[in-house]
Structures are given as structure tokens and as C-alpha cells.
Short mmCIF file of C-alpha atoms in Angstrom, two decimals:
data_model
loop_
_atom_site.label_atom_id
_atom_site.label_comp_id
_atom_site.label_asym_id
_atom_site.label_seq_id
_atom_site.Cartn_x
_atom_site.Cartn_y
_atom_site.Cartn_z
CA MET G 11 116.54 54.54 51.17
CA ASP G 12 113.21 52.79 52.59
CA LEU G 13 115.39 52.01 56.26
CA LEU G 14 115.14 55.63 56.54
CA SER G 15 111.52 55.46 57.43
CA TYR G 16 112.55 54.87 60.19
CA ASP G 17 111.98 57.00 62.50
CA PHE G 18 113.76 54.61 65.15
CA MET G 19 116.61 54.20 62.41
CA GLN G 20 116.71 57.87 61.08
CA ARG G 21 117.63 58.00 65.60
CA ALA G 22 119.74 54.74 65.25
CA LEU G 23 121.98 56.35 62.02
CA LEU G 24 122.37 60.10 63.96
CA VAL G 25 123.84 58.49 66.36
CA ALA G 26 125.71 56.34 65.62
CA LEU G 27 126.75 58.94 63.40
CA LEU G 28 127.59 61.50 66.12
CA THR G 29 129.57 58.59 68.01
CA GLY G 30 131.27 58.06 64.84
CA LEU G 31 132.58 61.43 64.33
CA MET G 32 132.95 62.18 68.80
CA ALA G 33 135.21 59.42 69.28
CA PRO G 34 138.11 59.42 67.04
CA ALA G 35 138.98 62.27 67.26
CA ILE G 36 139.26 62.29 71.46
CA GLY G 37 141.06 58.73 70.37
CA THR G 38 143.50 60.59 68.89
CA TYR G 39 144.99 62.29 71.60
CA VAL G 40 145.06 58.93 74.08
CA VAL G 41 146.37 57.41 71.59
CA GLN G 42 149.49 60.06 71.37
CA ARG G 43 149.55 59.90 74.89
CA ARG G 44 150.07 55.91 74.61
CA LEU G 45 146.91 55.46 76.05
CA ALA G 46 144.52 52.76 74.33
CA LEU G 47 143.55 50.94 76.88
CA LEU G 48 142.22 54.08 78.37
CA GLY G 49 139.01 53.94 77.12
CA ASP G 50 138.67 50.22 77.78
CA GLY G 51 139.08 51.00 81.74
CA LEU G 52 136.78 54.27 81.57
CA GLY G 53 134.05 51.97 79.92
CA HIS G 54 134.26 49.26 83.07
CA ILE G 55 134.17 52.46 85.29
CA ALA G 56 130.77 53.60 82.76
CA ILE G 57 129.20 50.67 83.80
CA ALA G 58 128.85 50.49 87.21
CA GLY G 59 127.15 54.26 86.59
CA VAL G 60 124.03 52.08 84.57
CA GLY G 61 124.27 49.95 87.94
CA LEU G 62 123.40 53.18 89.42
CA ALA G 63 121.28 54.27 87.09
CA LEU G 64 119.60 51.48 87.72
CA LEU G 65 119.05 50.97 91.17
CA THR G 66 118.42 54.58 91.60
CA GLN G 67 115.54 54.54 88.75
CA SER G 68 117.49 57.74 87.15
CA GLN G 69 118.72 58.28 83.64
CA PRO G 70 121.49 56.34 82.24
CA LEU G 71 123.36 57.68 80.08
CA PRO G 72 123.75 61.75 82.21
CA THR G 73 124.06 58.83 85.79
CA ALA G 74 126.82 57.38 83.93
CA VAL G 75 128.65 60.08 82.39
CA VAL G 76 128.68 62.18 85.50
CA VAL G 77 130.68 58.51 87.27
CA ALA G 78 133.28 57.81 83.76
CA VAL G 79 133.83 61.06 84.63
CA LEU G 80 134.40 61.82 88.39
CA GLY G 81 136.58 58.08 87.68
CA GLY G 82 138.30 59.74 84.28
CA VAL G 83 139.38 62.12 87.20
CA LEU G 84 140.28 59.44 89.34
CA VAL G 85 142.23 57.57 86.84
CA GLU G 86 144.74 60.84 85.83
CA LEU G 87 145.02 61.82 89.51
CA LEU G 88 146.89 58.02 90.08
CA ARG G 89 148.15 58.91 86.46
CA GLN G 90 150.01 62.05 87.51
CA ARG G 91 151.21 60.65 90.76
CA GLY G 92 153.76 58.12 89.49
CA ARG G 93 152.99 54.77 87.40
CA ALA G 94 154.63 52.31 89.75
CA SER G 95 151.47 52.49 92.32
CA GLY G 96 149.30 53.53 89.25
CA ASP G 97 149.20 50.25 87.37
CA VAL G 98 147.41 48.65 89.56
CA GLY G 99 145.32 51.51 91.59
CA LEU G 100 143.98 51.87 87.24
CA ALA G 101 143.46 47.27 87.17
CA ILE G 102 141.47 48.46 91.22
CA LEU G 103 140.17 50.82 89.09
CA PHE G 104 138.48 48.74 86.33
CA TYR G 105 137.40 45.92 87.93
CA GLY G 106 135.75 47.69 91.38
CA GLY G 107 133.65 49.15 87.93
CA LEU G 108 132.62 46.28 86.12
CA ALA G 109 131.86 44.18 89.51
CA ALA G 110 130.07 47.88 90.82
CA GLY G 111 127.63 47.70 88.03
CA VAL G 112 126.80 44.23 88.50
CA LEU G 113 125.76 43.55 91.35
CA MET G 114 123.91 46.84 91.36
CA ALA G 115 122.15 45.81 88.18
CA GLY G 116 121.48 42.48 90.34
CA ILE G 117 119.60 44.56 93.48
CA THR G 118 117.55 45.68 91.16
CA GLY G 119 116.37 42.18 89.67
CA ALA G 120 117.03 42.93 86.36
CA GLY G 121 120.04 41.14 86.97
CA ALA G 122 123.58 41.01 84.14
CA GLY G 123 120.15 41.03 81.46
CA ALA G 124 119.14 44.50 82.00
CA LEU G 125 123.05 46.02 81.41
CA SER G 126 123.73 44.17 77.90
CA GLN G 127 122.18 46.54 75.87
CA TYR G 128 124.73 48.33 77.81
CA LEU G 129 127.67 46.51 77.20
CA PHE G 130 126.53 45.13 73.54
CA GLY G 131 125.68 48.49 72.46
CA SER G 132 122.05 49.08 71.73
CA LEU G 133 120.89 51.94 69.11
CA THR G 134 117.72 50.47 68.18
CA SER G 135 116.05 51.61 71.41
CA LEU G 136 117.17 54.98 71.21
CA THR G 137 114.21 58.12 72.17
CA PRO G 138 113.98 61.37 70.79
CA ALA G 139 115.57 62.71 74.66
CA ASP G 140 118.51 60.34 73.82
CA VAL G 141 119.54 61.87 70.62
CA VAL G 142 119.38 65.04 72.19
CA VAL G 143 121.89 64.23 74.68
CA VAL G 144 124.05 62.54 72.69
CA ALA G 145 124.55 65.48 70.06
CA VAL G 146 125.17 67.98 72.91
CA LEU G 147 127.63 65.95 74.54
CA THR G 148 129.56 65.64 71.71
CA ALA G 149 129.59 68.85 70.63
CA VAL G 150 130.86 68.97 74.29
CA VAL G 151 133.65 66.81 73.16
CA LEU G 152 133.98 68.63 69.67
CA VAL G 153 134.68 72.08 70.81
CA PRO G 154 137.60 71.52 72.59
CA ALA G 155 139.08 68.64 70.89
CA LEU G 156 139.15 70.44 67.45
CA GLY G 157 138.98 74.44 69.37
CA LEU G 158 142.00 72.98 71.46
CA SER G 159 143.82 70.89 69.22
CA PRO G 160 147.62 72.56 68.64
CA GLN G 161 147.60 73.06 72.66
CA LEU G 162 145.82 69.01 73.08
CA PHE G 163 148.76 67.81 70.61
CA ALA G 164 151.80 69.35 72.27
CA VAL G 165 150.94 68.66 75.85
CA CYS G 166 150.32 65.16 74.49
CA ALA G 167 153.77 64.84 71.86
CA ASP G 168 155.91 66.51 74.14
CA GLU G 169 154.77 67.11 78.14
CA ASP G 170 158.17 68.97 79.09
CA HIS G 171 158.49 71.21 76.47
CA ALA G 172 154.59 72.23 77.45
CA ARG G 173 155.00 72.93 80.43
CA VAL G 174 157.81 74.96 79.17
CA LEU G 175 155.55 76.73 76.84
CA GLY G 176 153.46 78.24 79.98
CA LEU G 177 150.33 75.59 77.94
CA PRO G 178 148.15 75.16 81.63
CA VAL G 179 149.17 70.85 80.83
CA ARG G 180 147.60 69.75 83.97
CA THR G 181 144.40 71.17 83.04
CA LEU G 182 145.01 70.12 79.19
CA ASN G 183 145.67 66.16 80.78
CA PHE G 184 142.54 66.47 83.04
CA LEU G 185 140.17 67.43 79.94
CA VAL G 186 142.02 64.29 77.77
CA VAL G 187 141.10 62.09 80.40
CA VAL G 188 136.82 64.01 81.04
CA LEU G 189 136.29 63.75 77.20
CA ALA G 190 137.10 60.33 77.14
CA ALA G 191 135.10 59.60 79.58
CA VAL G 192 131.81 61.79 78.24
CA ALA G 193 132.60 59.57 74.56
CA VAL G 194 133.16 56.43 75.52
CA THR G 195 129.66 56.84 77.86
CA VAL G 196 128.03 58.40 74.71
CA SER G 197 129.08 55.40 72.64
CA MET G 198 127.80 52.97 74.41
CA ARG G 199 124.23 52.97 72.99
CA THR G 200 126.23 52.63 69.52
CA VAL G 201 129.01 50.15 69.72
CA GLY G 202 128.25 48.87 73.96
CA LEU G 203 131.10 49.46 76.72
CA LEU G 204 132.94 46.47 76.49
CA LEU G 205 133.68 47.35 72.39
CA VAL G 206 133.94 51.12 72.45
CA SER G 207 137.36 51.88 72.95
CA ALA G 208 137.58 49.96 69.56
CA LEU G 209 136.48 52.79 67.42
CA MET G 210 138.55 55.74 69.80
CA VAL G 211 141.50 53.39 68.45
CA VAL G 212 140.89 51.85 65.83
CA PRO G 213 140.39 55.04 62.92
CA VAL G 214 142.70 55.93 64.68
CA ALA G 215 145.24 53.44 63.60
CA ALA G 216 143.87 53.16 59.99
CA SER G 217 144.43 57.43 59.98
CA GLN G 218 147.98 57.14 61.30
CA GLY G 219 149.57 54.70 57.62
CA VAL G 220 147.30 56.68 55.47
CA VAL G 221 148.01 60.19 55.96
CA ARG G 222 150.29 62.70 56.45
CA GLY G 223 150.76 65.23 59.76
CA PHE G 224 148.55 64.95 63.25
CA ARG G 225 145.13 67.03 62.45
CA ALA G 226 145.32 65.31 58.72
CA GLY G 227 144.98 62.58 60.73
CA LEU G 228 142.79 63.44 62.77
CA LEU G 229 139.84 64.91 60.52
CA ALA G 230 141.05 61.45 58.15
CA ALA G 231 140.38 59.11 61.45
CA MET G 232 137.52 61.02 61.98
CA GLY G 233 136.16 60.48 58.79
CA ILE G 234 136.89 57.04 59.05
CA GLY G 235 134.94 56.71 62.68
CA ALA G 236 132.04 58.09 61.03
CA LEU G 237 132.41 56.08 57.28
CA VAL G 238 132.52 52.31 59.74
CA ALA G 239 129.75 53.66 62.35
CA VAL G 240 127.02 54.07 59.42
CA GLY G 241 128.15 51.37 58.07
CA GLY G 242 127.74 48.90 60.66
CA ALA G 243 124.18 50.38 61.33
CA VAL G 244 122.90 49.92 57.96
CA GLY G 245 124.03 46.91 58.13
CA SER G 246 123.01 45.32 61.59
CA PHE G 247 119.65 46.46 60.32
CA TYR G 248 119.31 44.93 57.24
CA ALA G 249 121.96 41.55 59.15
CA ASP G 250 119.50 41.85 62.01
CA VAL G 251 122.99 41.73 64.24
CA ALA G 252 124.22 43.50 67.29
CA PRO G 253 125.45 46.67 66.45
CA GLY G 254 128.03 47.26 67.86
CA ALA G 255 129.84 43.54 66.90
CA LEU G 256 129.67 45.04 63.80
CA ILE G 257 130.89 48.63 63.58
CA VAL G 258 133.94 47.23 64.88
CA LEU G 259 134.89 44.45 63.06
CA ILE G 260 134.24 47.00 59.63
CA ALA G 261 136.34 49.37 61.62
CA ILE G 262 138.65 46.73 62.37
CA ALA G 263 138.73 45.47 57.65
CA VAL G 264 139.32 49.07 57.40
CA PHE G 265 142.30 49.10 59.86
CA VAL G 266 143.22 46.19 58.15
CA ALA G 267 142.66 47.17 54.54
CA THR G 268 144.70 50.38 54.90
CA TRP G 269 148.55 48.08 54.83
CA PRO G 270 149.12 47.78 51.64
CA LEU G 271 148.33 51.68 50.76
CA ALA G 272 149.90 52.37 54.50
CA ALA G 273 153.18 50.89 52.71
CA VAL G 274 152.61 52.06 48.79
CA LEU G 275 152.68 55.68 50.15
CA GLU G 276 155.38 54.97 52.99
CA ARG G 277 157.83 53.62 49.57
CA ARG G 278 157.09 56.47 47.61
CA ARG G 279 158.23 59.51 51.02
CA ARG G 280 160.90 57.49 51.39
CA THR G 281 162.44 57.54 47.38
CA SER G 282 160.72 61.00 47.17
CA GLY G 283 161.24 62.78 50.64
CA GLY G 284 165.27 61.96 51.05
CA ALA G 285 167.30 63.80 54.09
CA MET C 6 183.60 75.25 95.72
CA PRO C 7 182.04 78.45 94.68
CA GLN C 8 178.86 77.39 96.20
CA ASN C 9 176.89 80.36 97.55
CA PRO C 10 177.46 82.93 94.56
CA THR C 11 176.60 86.35 94.82
CA ALA C 12 173.84 87.19 92.61
CA PRO C 13 175.06 89.33 89.37
CA GLU C 14 172.21 91.89 87.84
CA GLY C 15 170.76 90.21 85.14
CA ALA C 16 171.06 86.87 85.31
CA VAL C 17 169.33 84.96 83.16
CA VAL C 18 169.57 81.95 85.44
CA LEU C 19 170.68 82.06 89.32
CA ALA C 20 170.38 78.60 91.44
CA ARG C 21 171.25 78.32 94.57
CA ASP C 22 171.37 74.87 97.20
CA VAL C 23 169.26 73.26 94.57
CA HIS C 24 168.70 70.02 96.29
CA VAL C 25 166.42 67.49 94.28
CA SER C 26 165.16 64.14 94.77
CA LEU C 27 163.74 61.65 92.88
CA GLY C 28 161.47 59.09 93.76
CA GLY C 29 162.96 59.50 96.49
CA GLN C 30 166.33 59.24 95.45
CA PRO C 31 168.68 62.34 96.25
CA VAL C 32 170.06 62.88 93.26
CA LEU C 33 171.27 66.84 93.17
CA HIS C 34 173.19 68.19 96.83
CA GLY C 35 173.02 71.80 97.28
CA VAL C 36 173.51 72.67 93.16
CA SER C 37 174.08 76.41 93.25
CA LEU C 38 175.57 78.56 89.55
CA THR C 39 174.69 81.63 88.07
CA GLN C 40 174.32 83.01 84.34
CA PRO C 41 175.02 86.27 83.38
CA PRO C 42 172.93 87.05 80.15
CA GLY C 43 174.32 86.26 76.43
CA THR C 44 176.65 83.96 77.72
CA VAL C 45 176.44 79.87 76.87
CA LEU C 46 176.00 77.68 80.27
CA ALA C 47 177.78 74.07 79.58
CA LEU C 48 176.08 71.79 81.99
CA MET C 49 178.65 67.86 81.91
CA GLY C 50 178.77 65.73 83.66
CA ALA C 51 179.74 61.91 83.26
CA ASN C 52 175.91 59.84 82.55
CA GLY C 53 173.66 59.15 86.26
CA SER C 54 176.56 62.42 87.16
CA GLY C 55 172.16 64.76 87.30
CA LYS C 56 172.56 66.56 84.66
CA THR C 57 169.75 66.46 82.85
CA THR C 58 168.03 66.60 86.02
CA LEU C 59 169.75 70.12 86.96
CA VAL C 60 168.01 71.52 83.77
CA ARG C 61 164.73 70.27 84.84
CA ALA C 62 164.52 71.81 87.74
CA LEU C 63 166.45 74.79 86.72
CA LEU C 64 162.23 74.81 84.25
CA GLY C 65 160.65 73.71 87.14
CA LEU C 66 159.00 70.73 86.15
CA VAL C 67 160.97 68.77 88.59
CA PRO C 68 159.77 70.20 92.78
CA LEU C 69 162.70 71.25 94.49
CA GLN C 70 163.38 69.78 98.28
CA ARG C 71 165.57 72.91 99.08
CA GLY C 72 166.92 75.76 97.84
CA SER C 73 165.67 77.79 94.35
CA VAL C 74 165.83 78.51 91.14
CA GLU C 75 165.15 82.02 89.56
CA LEU C 76 164.79 82.76 85.70
CA PHE C 77 165.10 86.20 84.88
CA GLY C 78 165.24 87.37 88.40
CA THR C 79 161.97 85.46 88.92
CA PRO C 80 161.36 82.53 91.30
CA VAL C 81 160.72 79.47 88.85
CA ALA C 82 157.37 79.00 90.80
CA ARG C 83 156.01 83.10 89.67
CA PHE C 84 157.70 82.49 86.11
CA ARG C 85 155.72 83.51 83.89
CA ARG C 86 157.26 84.78 81.19
CA TRP C 87 158.04 81.57 79.59
CA SER C 88 157.55 82.60 75.63
CA ALA C 89 161.13 84.15 77.20
CA ILE C 90 162.96 79.99 76.95
CA GLY C 91 163.41 78.04 74.09
CA TYR C 92 163.34 74.47 75.52
CA VAL C 93 165.00 71.93 73.65
CA PRO C 94 164.34 68.45 75.72
CA GLN C 95 165.91 65.28 74.28
CA ARG C 96 164.37 63.34 71.78
CA SER C 97 163.77 60.21 73.43
CA SER C 98 160.94 62.33 75.87
CA LEU C 99 158.62 62.94 72.35
CA THR C 100 155.39 60.87 71.27
CA LEU C 101 155.67 62.06 67.61
CA ARG C 102 154.38 59.42 65.51
CA ASN C 103 152.78 60.91 62.52
CA ALA C 104 152.90 64.95 63.69
CA THR C 105 154.85 67.17 60.59
CA VAL C 106 157.27 68.81 60.93
CA GLY C 107 155.08 72.01 60.47
CA GLU C 108 153.01 70.76 63.24
CA VAL C 109 155.87 70.72 65.55
CA VAL C 110 157.57 74.54 64.98
CA ALA C 111 154.09 75.35 65.03
CA SER C 112 153.57 74.79 69.06
CA GLY C 113 156.66 76.71 69.72
CA ARG C 114 154.29 79.00 69.36
CA LEU C 115 151.40 77.65 71.66
CA GLY C 116 153.26 81.28 73.89
CA HIS C 117 151.93 83.28 71.80
CA ARG C 118 148.46 82.08 70.92
CA ARG C 119 145.20 82.51 72.22
CA PRO C 120 143.02 78.90 72.85
CA PHE C 121 140.59 78.66 69.26
CA LEU C 122 142.21 81.15 67.67
CA PRO C 123 143.91 80.98 64.26
CA ARG C 124 147.16 80.50 63.70
CA SER C 125 148.00 84.59 63.56
CA ARG C 126 150.09 86.06 60.17
CA ARG C 127 153.16 86.63 62.67
CA ASP C 128 153.15 83.13 63.92
CA LYS C 129 153.39 81.52 61.01
CA GLU C 130 156.04 83.73 59.83
CA GLN C 131 158.07 82.94 63.62
CA ALA C 132 158.03 79.16 62.71
CA ASP C 133 159.04 79.61 59.06
CA ALA C 134 161.55 82.35 59.87
CA ALA C 135 162.70 79.66 63.37
CA LEU C 136 162.58 76.96 60.23
CA GLU C 137 165.19 78.44 57.88
CA ARG C 138 167.23 79.65 60.52
CA VAL C 139 168.23 75.74 61.48
CA GLY C 140 168.28 74.75 57.80
CA LEU C 141 165.54 73.11 57.21
CA SER C 142 162.58 75.76 54.90
CA GLY C 143 160.62 73.95 52.87
CA ARG C 144 159.54 70.45 54.65
CA GLN C 145 158.09 71.98 56.62
CA ARG C 146 155.12 68.60 55.20
CA ASP C 147 158.00 65.81 56.36
CA GLU C 148 157.05 64.63 58.93
CA MET C 149 159.25 63.76 62.01
CA VAL C 150 159.57 59.42 61.44
CA HIS C 151 160.76 60.33 58.21
CA LEU C 152 164.10 62.29 59.42
CA SER C 153 166.93 61.40 60.93
CA GLY C 154 168.25 61.98 64.26
CA GLY C 155 170.24 65.04 63.00
CA GLN C 156 166.82 66.33 61.67
CA GLN C 157 164.56 65.80 64.38
CA GLN C 158 166.90 67.58 66.63
CA ARG C 159 167.31 70.80 64.28
CA VAL C 160 163.29 70.75 64.04
CA LEU C 161 163.30 70.71 67.95
CA ILE C 162 165.47 73.37 68.00
CA ALA C 163 163.77 75.18 65.80
CA ARG C 164 160.25 74.62 68.06
CA ALA C 165 162.63 76.58 71.02
CA LEU C 166 163.74 80.21 68.10
CA ALA C 167 159.60 79.85 67.06
CA ALA C 168 159.06 81.33 69.99
CA GLU C 169 162.10 84.42 69.66
CA PRO C 170 163.10 83.19 73.20
CA GLN C 171 166.05 85.43 75.24
CA LEU C 172 167.31 81.89 76.61
CA LEU C 173 167.51 78.52 74.76
CA VAL C 174 167.80 75.84 76.58
CA MET C 175 169.26 72.14 75.33
CA ASP C 176 169.26 68.89 76.67
CA GLU C 177 172.06 66.87 74.39
CA PRO C 178 171.50 68.59 71.70
CA LEU C 179 174.29 66.76 69.57
CA ALA C 180 173.79 63.08 71.38
CA GLY C 181 172.75 60.00 68.94
CA VAL C 182 172.99 62.95 65.98
CA ASP C 183 175.69 62.43 62.89
CA ALA C 184 179.27 64.40 62.88
CA GLU C 185 177.32 66.59 59.89
CA ASN C 186 174.06 67.74 61.35
CA GLN C 187 176.71 69.37 64.94
CA GLN C 188 178.50 71.02 63.31
CA ALA C 189 175.04 72.13 61.30
CA ILE C 190 173.49 71.91 65.34
CA ALA C 191 176.68 74.34 66.20
CA GLU C 192 176.76 76.86 63.58
CA VAL C 193 173.14 77.81 64.35
CA VAL C 194 173.63 78.35 67.97
CA ALA C 195 177.01 80.30 66.63
CA GLY C 196 174.03 82.56 64.87
CA LEU C 197 172.32 82.12 67.88
CA VAL C 198 174.73 83.53 70.39
CA SER C 199 176.06 86.56 68.44
CA ASP C 200 172.82 87.51 68.06
CA GLY C 201 172.67 87.87 71.80
CA LEU C 202 171.02 84.71 73.29
CA SER C 203 171.72 83.21 76.06
CA ALA C 204 172.41 79.66 76.13
CA THR C 205 172.47 76.07 78.72
CA VAL C 206 173.83 73.31 77.76
CA VAL C 207 173.66 70.74 79.54
CA LEU C 208 176.44 68.24 77.08
CA HIS C 209 178.45 64.73 77.26
CA GLU C 210 181.24 66.09 75.62
CA MET C 211 181.68 69.73 73.60
CA GLY C 212 182.30 68.36 70.32
CA PRO C 213 181.92 71.18 68.01
CA LEU C 214 180.15 73.44 70.56
CA ALA C 215 183.12 73.50 72.72
CA PRO C 216 184.50 77.26 70.74
CA LEU C 217 181.10 78.77 72.13
CA LEU C 218 180.91 78.64 75.17
CA SER C 219 181.01 80.74 78.10
CA ARG C 220 181.45 78.57 80.65
CA ALA C 221 181.37 75.32 82.03
CA VAL C 222 179.69 73.37 85.29
CA VAL C 223 180.37 69.58 86.31
CA LEU C 224 177.94 67.75 87.56
CA ALA C 225 179.99 64.25 89.89
CA ASP C 226 176.95 62.64 91.69
CA GLY C 227 174.10 65.81 92.30
CA ARG C 228 177.84 68.23 93.23
CA VAL C 229 179.35 70.87 91.36
CA SER C 230 183.15 69.92 90.76
CA HIS C 231 184.14 72.57 89.02
CA ASP C 232 182.62 75.78 87.70
CA GLY C 233 184.50 77.71 85.07
CA PRO C 234 186.65 78.22 81.77
CA VAL C 235 186.21 75.29 79.66
CA SER C 236 189.43 74.75 79.42
CA GLY C 237 189.83 73.30 82.73
CA VAL C 238 187.13 71.14 82.70
CA PRO C 239 188.41 67.44 84.07
CA ALA C 240 188.34 64.72 81.93
CA THR C 241 185.35 62.32 83.11
CA PRO C 242 184.75 58.95 82.19
CA GLY C 243 182.36 57.39 80.85
CA HIS C 244 182.70 59.31 76.99
CA GLU C 245 183.36 57.92 74.71
CA THR C 246 180.24 55.34 75.30
CA ASP C 247 176.73 56.93 74.27
CA GLU C 248 173.38 55.19 75.38
CA LEU C 249 171.39 58.01 73.84
CA SER C 250 171.89 56.82 70.28
CA PRO C 251 170.31 54.28 68.71
CA PRO C 252 171.95 52.01 66.40
CA ASP C 253 169.55 53.22 64.06
CA GLY C 254 169.89 56.84 63.85
CA GLY C 255 167.31 57.86 65.91
CA ARG C 256 164.27 56.34 64.24
CA ALA C 257 163.18 53.51 66.72
CA PHE C 258 162.32 56.28 69.72
CA LEU C 259 159.28 57.02 67.23
CA THR C 260 157.69 53.98 67.30
CA GLN C 261 158.44 51.68 70.49
CA PRO C 262 157.70 53.13 73.76
CA VAL C 263 159.94 55.27 75.34
CA SER C 264 160.39 54.50 79.47
CA PRO C 265 159.66 58.43 81.21
CA ASP C 266 162.62 57.68 83.12
CA HIS C 267 164.62 57.61 80.43
CA HIS C 268 165.05 61.44 80.38
CA HIS C 269 166.22 61.43 84.52
CA ASP C 270 169.63 59.90 83.64
CA ASP C 271 168.32 56.26 84.92
CA ARG C 272 168.09 57.88 88.69
CA GLY C 273 164.18 56.77 88.34
CA PRO C 274 160.29 58.04 88.00
CA HIS C 275 159.18 61.55 89.17
#
């Protein structure tokens, strides 16, 4: 393939592959906890991190990771304190993050234009150092997301039962949010912060119709995520469109394509499973 | 009214003067109870009487405003031997989408497992044995969403048994369960009790569990209104309607968002 002869394209495809694997891995737990829009909120907070990096002329990715993780911890604290205050608190936090990011980017004189590569993704401008950071952070997310999957499953499925099992439920809840914050920020160069939540949620939704079981669903979602991310990156190279938008639309197309398959499988299971 | 029972040696559950408020609303006003080992204690009362809150307080899931709870002689805040307790919460508190029966039952072993390590042979054996005990052998690969309400309840009991507990704590195990499955659950519990297990059961109606119950504590408005033999339990209003039985046989809760308030006796958020 001639597109692999370009160094920038090799980096783009590698990062697309890594984020495609990582985002649905943590997205599985986020969806199970019914926090499908959490990724969106964390993306908004990460924008403040990008703005801060532009303002202080530091590296956007590490700065945004730190800001998003701090935001994620705050979100979880609000959630644990109770829903009523949490709902409004979350909204303020999310829009505050977006506004602060745009404001800080504006102060630097770069304006919102400088933010756009983070808002919509820009795979082709990755440096080798970016790739290293993405690879390390992918490992940081995937090792606990896969290694602690029984524990995280138990907490996301039934928090009270997990507590009576003696699991460190609070810590595991924070872990999910922190890993989601890392995944969101790492994905900002691939799909962009505005669309990152789609890569966390849509492959999970697509896999749940066609595979049986939680762990199989987790692995299938990672496979679908990797496929659509790499497919979208390749497609964006040839079609010369924004990779983020194409990746998300391919993911949604896969989700829609699984419907008839899911319906057939469902009917077969119901008739063969019985009671 | 026995509000301050003396602690017998080796009580599995001991509550003294327990006061709990949820969302600023007082729910329990000085509940005391004690359960000797090897007994089956029913916690009963009308909707909103605080029985689910009481069982959650006994397990340390809601903070006590006043009073104390001991499990196996250890204050609940310092209790660490959680594998001695098998908890079967109300089915409505679950958010399982496509988890399999095997995955759900395996999660009952997590108190015995170390992080990042695969299941041991004993973990697998105990999970299989627990599933066999509730009569669902060979159903490991079935998805929870495809089981009836009664079968789901049996899976949750198997999950609790996989931990090899000494005390089974069940919250409304018969709610939304058809008569056949109620009978099956009663037989499982009878077998466990004859093996020496203790059980604390929140019940709306005694149903087929009645012959197994050693004692009943009845709550009314967050206070103990009866503590003694089952035969002395007064008839409480509100038994004929069961708000926990979904009309579709229990499938809806797996696909629709369930308010987390639902399992707090409708007393508001915790």
C-alpha cells in the first residue's frame, strides 16, 4: 500500500489503531454504568486543557490529560454525592471547560482556529513524540481495562453487591472515570474532542447486539473500534476529509449494519435457549 | 418491645438502636435486632416501612446516624470477612445488559480472587456448584436478558452462594417471581439452611418460605412492631399489590433505565 510509504501516514494509522482499541475498551464500562455521555463531558473539559497548553506554550496532550483527569475526578465526586446536585454540577463543569478552553486559546491570539485540530482530530500532523505518548497512555488504559475486567464488571453491573463482596468500589469507580478521561484525551487527535464519545459508545452498542456475554462484547467492541478507526483514517487520506467525522460515520454505519444480524441472532437464541 | 436485646454469643447479625436517614428523611428510628447462627430471620413490613433500608444498613451500604451494627461480632465499619456473606439484592438494582449467567455467577467469587490473576480451579468449581444448587446447570452461556424473572433471581442466589457464605442476605427474593420459581427458591433455601447456613430475608409475603422462617421482625414506619415467632406476625396492609412485579415477567428492567431510588422503599436518594 502506497500510503504506508509516508511516515506521517504510518504514524496516523498506528495512532488510529491504538485509539480504536482503547476507546471502546473503557467505553464498555462507561456504557454499562449508563454514563454514555460522560465521554462528551470529559472532552469538553479536555478543551480547557488544550487552551491551557496553548496559553502556557506547553505540550497539549499531557496538559489536556492532566486537566481531563482532574475534571473526571470532580465529576465522580459530584456523582457520588448524589444525583440532584450532580446533574447541574456536571453541566457547569462541562460548559465551563469548553468556555475556558476557547477563551484561553483566544488570549494567545491563535483563536478558535488553533483549537480545531483538537476539536475535530488531525491525524496527519502527529509527531513521533506524540505517537510515543499515545502508545504509553494506551497501555495505561488497556492494562487495567482488561486485567481488572471482572472487578470493573462487578462494580458497573451491581455496585451494592460489589461492596458486599468487599471490593474497593470507590477506587474502582474513580478508576473508570480516570481511564475514560485519559482515553478521551488521547483520542482527541484521532477523532477530535467533539466526537470522541462516539468512538467510546458506538462500537460498544454495535457489539452488544451480535455477541454473547460481557467479556466477548468488550473484545468485539475493541475489534470494531480498531476496524473503523483504521478504516476511517485510510478513507480520510484518499477522500481528503476530516478523519474524525469519517471514523464516527463508519462506526455508526457498522452499528446500523448489525441491526438485522442482531435481530436474526436474537430470534435464534430465544427459540433455542428456551426456559 | 424488645429494643435492646442482649448480645448472645456468636450472633451473626446484631443491630442496636439503628437510626438511618435517606436524603434528609428519617427512615429508621431505633431498630434493634439480633440473629443467632443457623437461623432464618424474616424482615417484614409494608411498602415504605424501611425493611430494605434496614438490610442495607446491616450490610454497611447506608451510613448509620446513630446506633451500631455488628456482623459476626465485628462492627460493620471494621468488618472485612465479606466472603462470609452472600448478598442477593433486589433484581431491580442490576444493570446487566448482555452479561451471561456464567459471568454473573463468577463475579460472586471476586472476594476470593486477586486482581489481574485468572480464575483458579476452585473459583470455577464453586461457581459451577452454585449454579447446580439453584438448578441451572449448563446455563452458563445464556444471557441474563433471556431468562425469566424467577430464573434471574436463582442466578443471583447462585452468585451469592459462589462466595461460600455463612450468611445469606436476600432482599425480596420472591418479588416478581412466578409460583413455580418461588417454590424452587424455597427448596434451595431449605437445603442451605439444613446445611447450617443462616439467612436474613426481606420479605413482602412469606409465601413458600414460611415453613423455613425461625423468626420475623416486622417494621412499621421505621420501628420494630413485632419481633418473635412467625405465627404472631400481624397482617399488614398493602400485601396484595406488589410494585416490584413488572407486567412483562421481569425483562423490562434489563433494558430500561431503573431509578436507583427504586430499591430504597421509595424514600428518596441515598
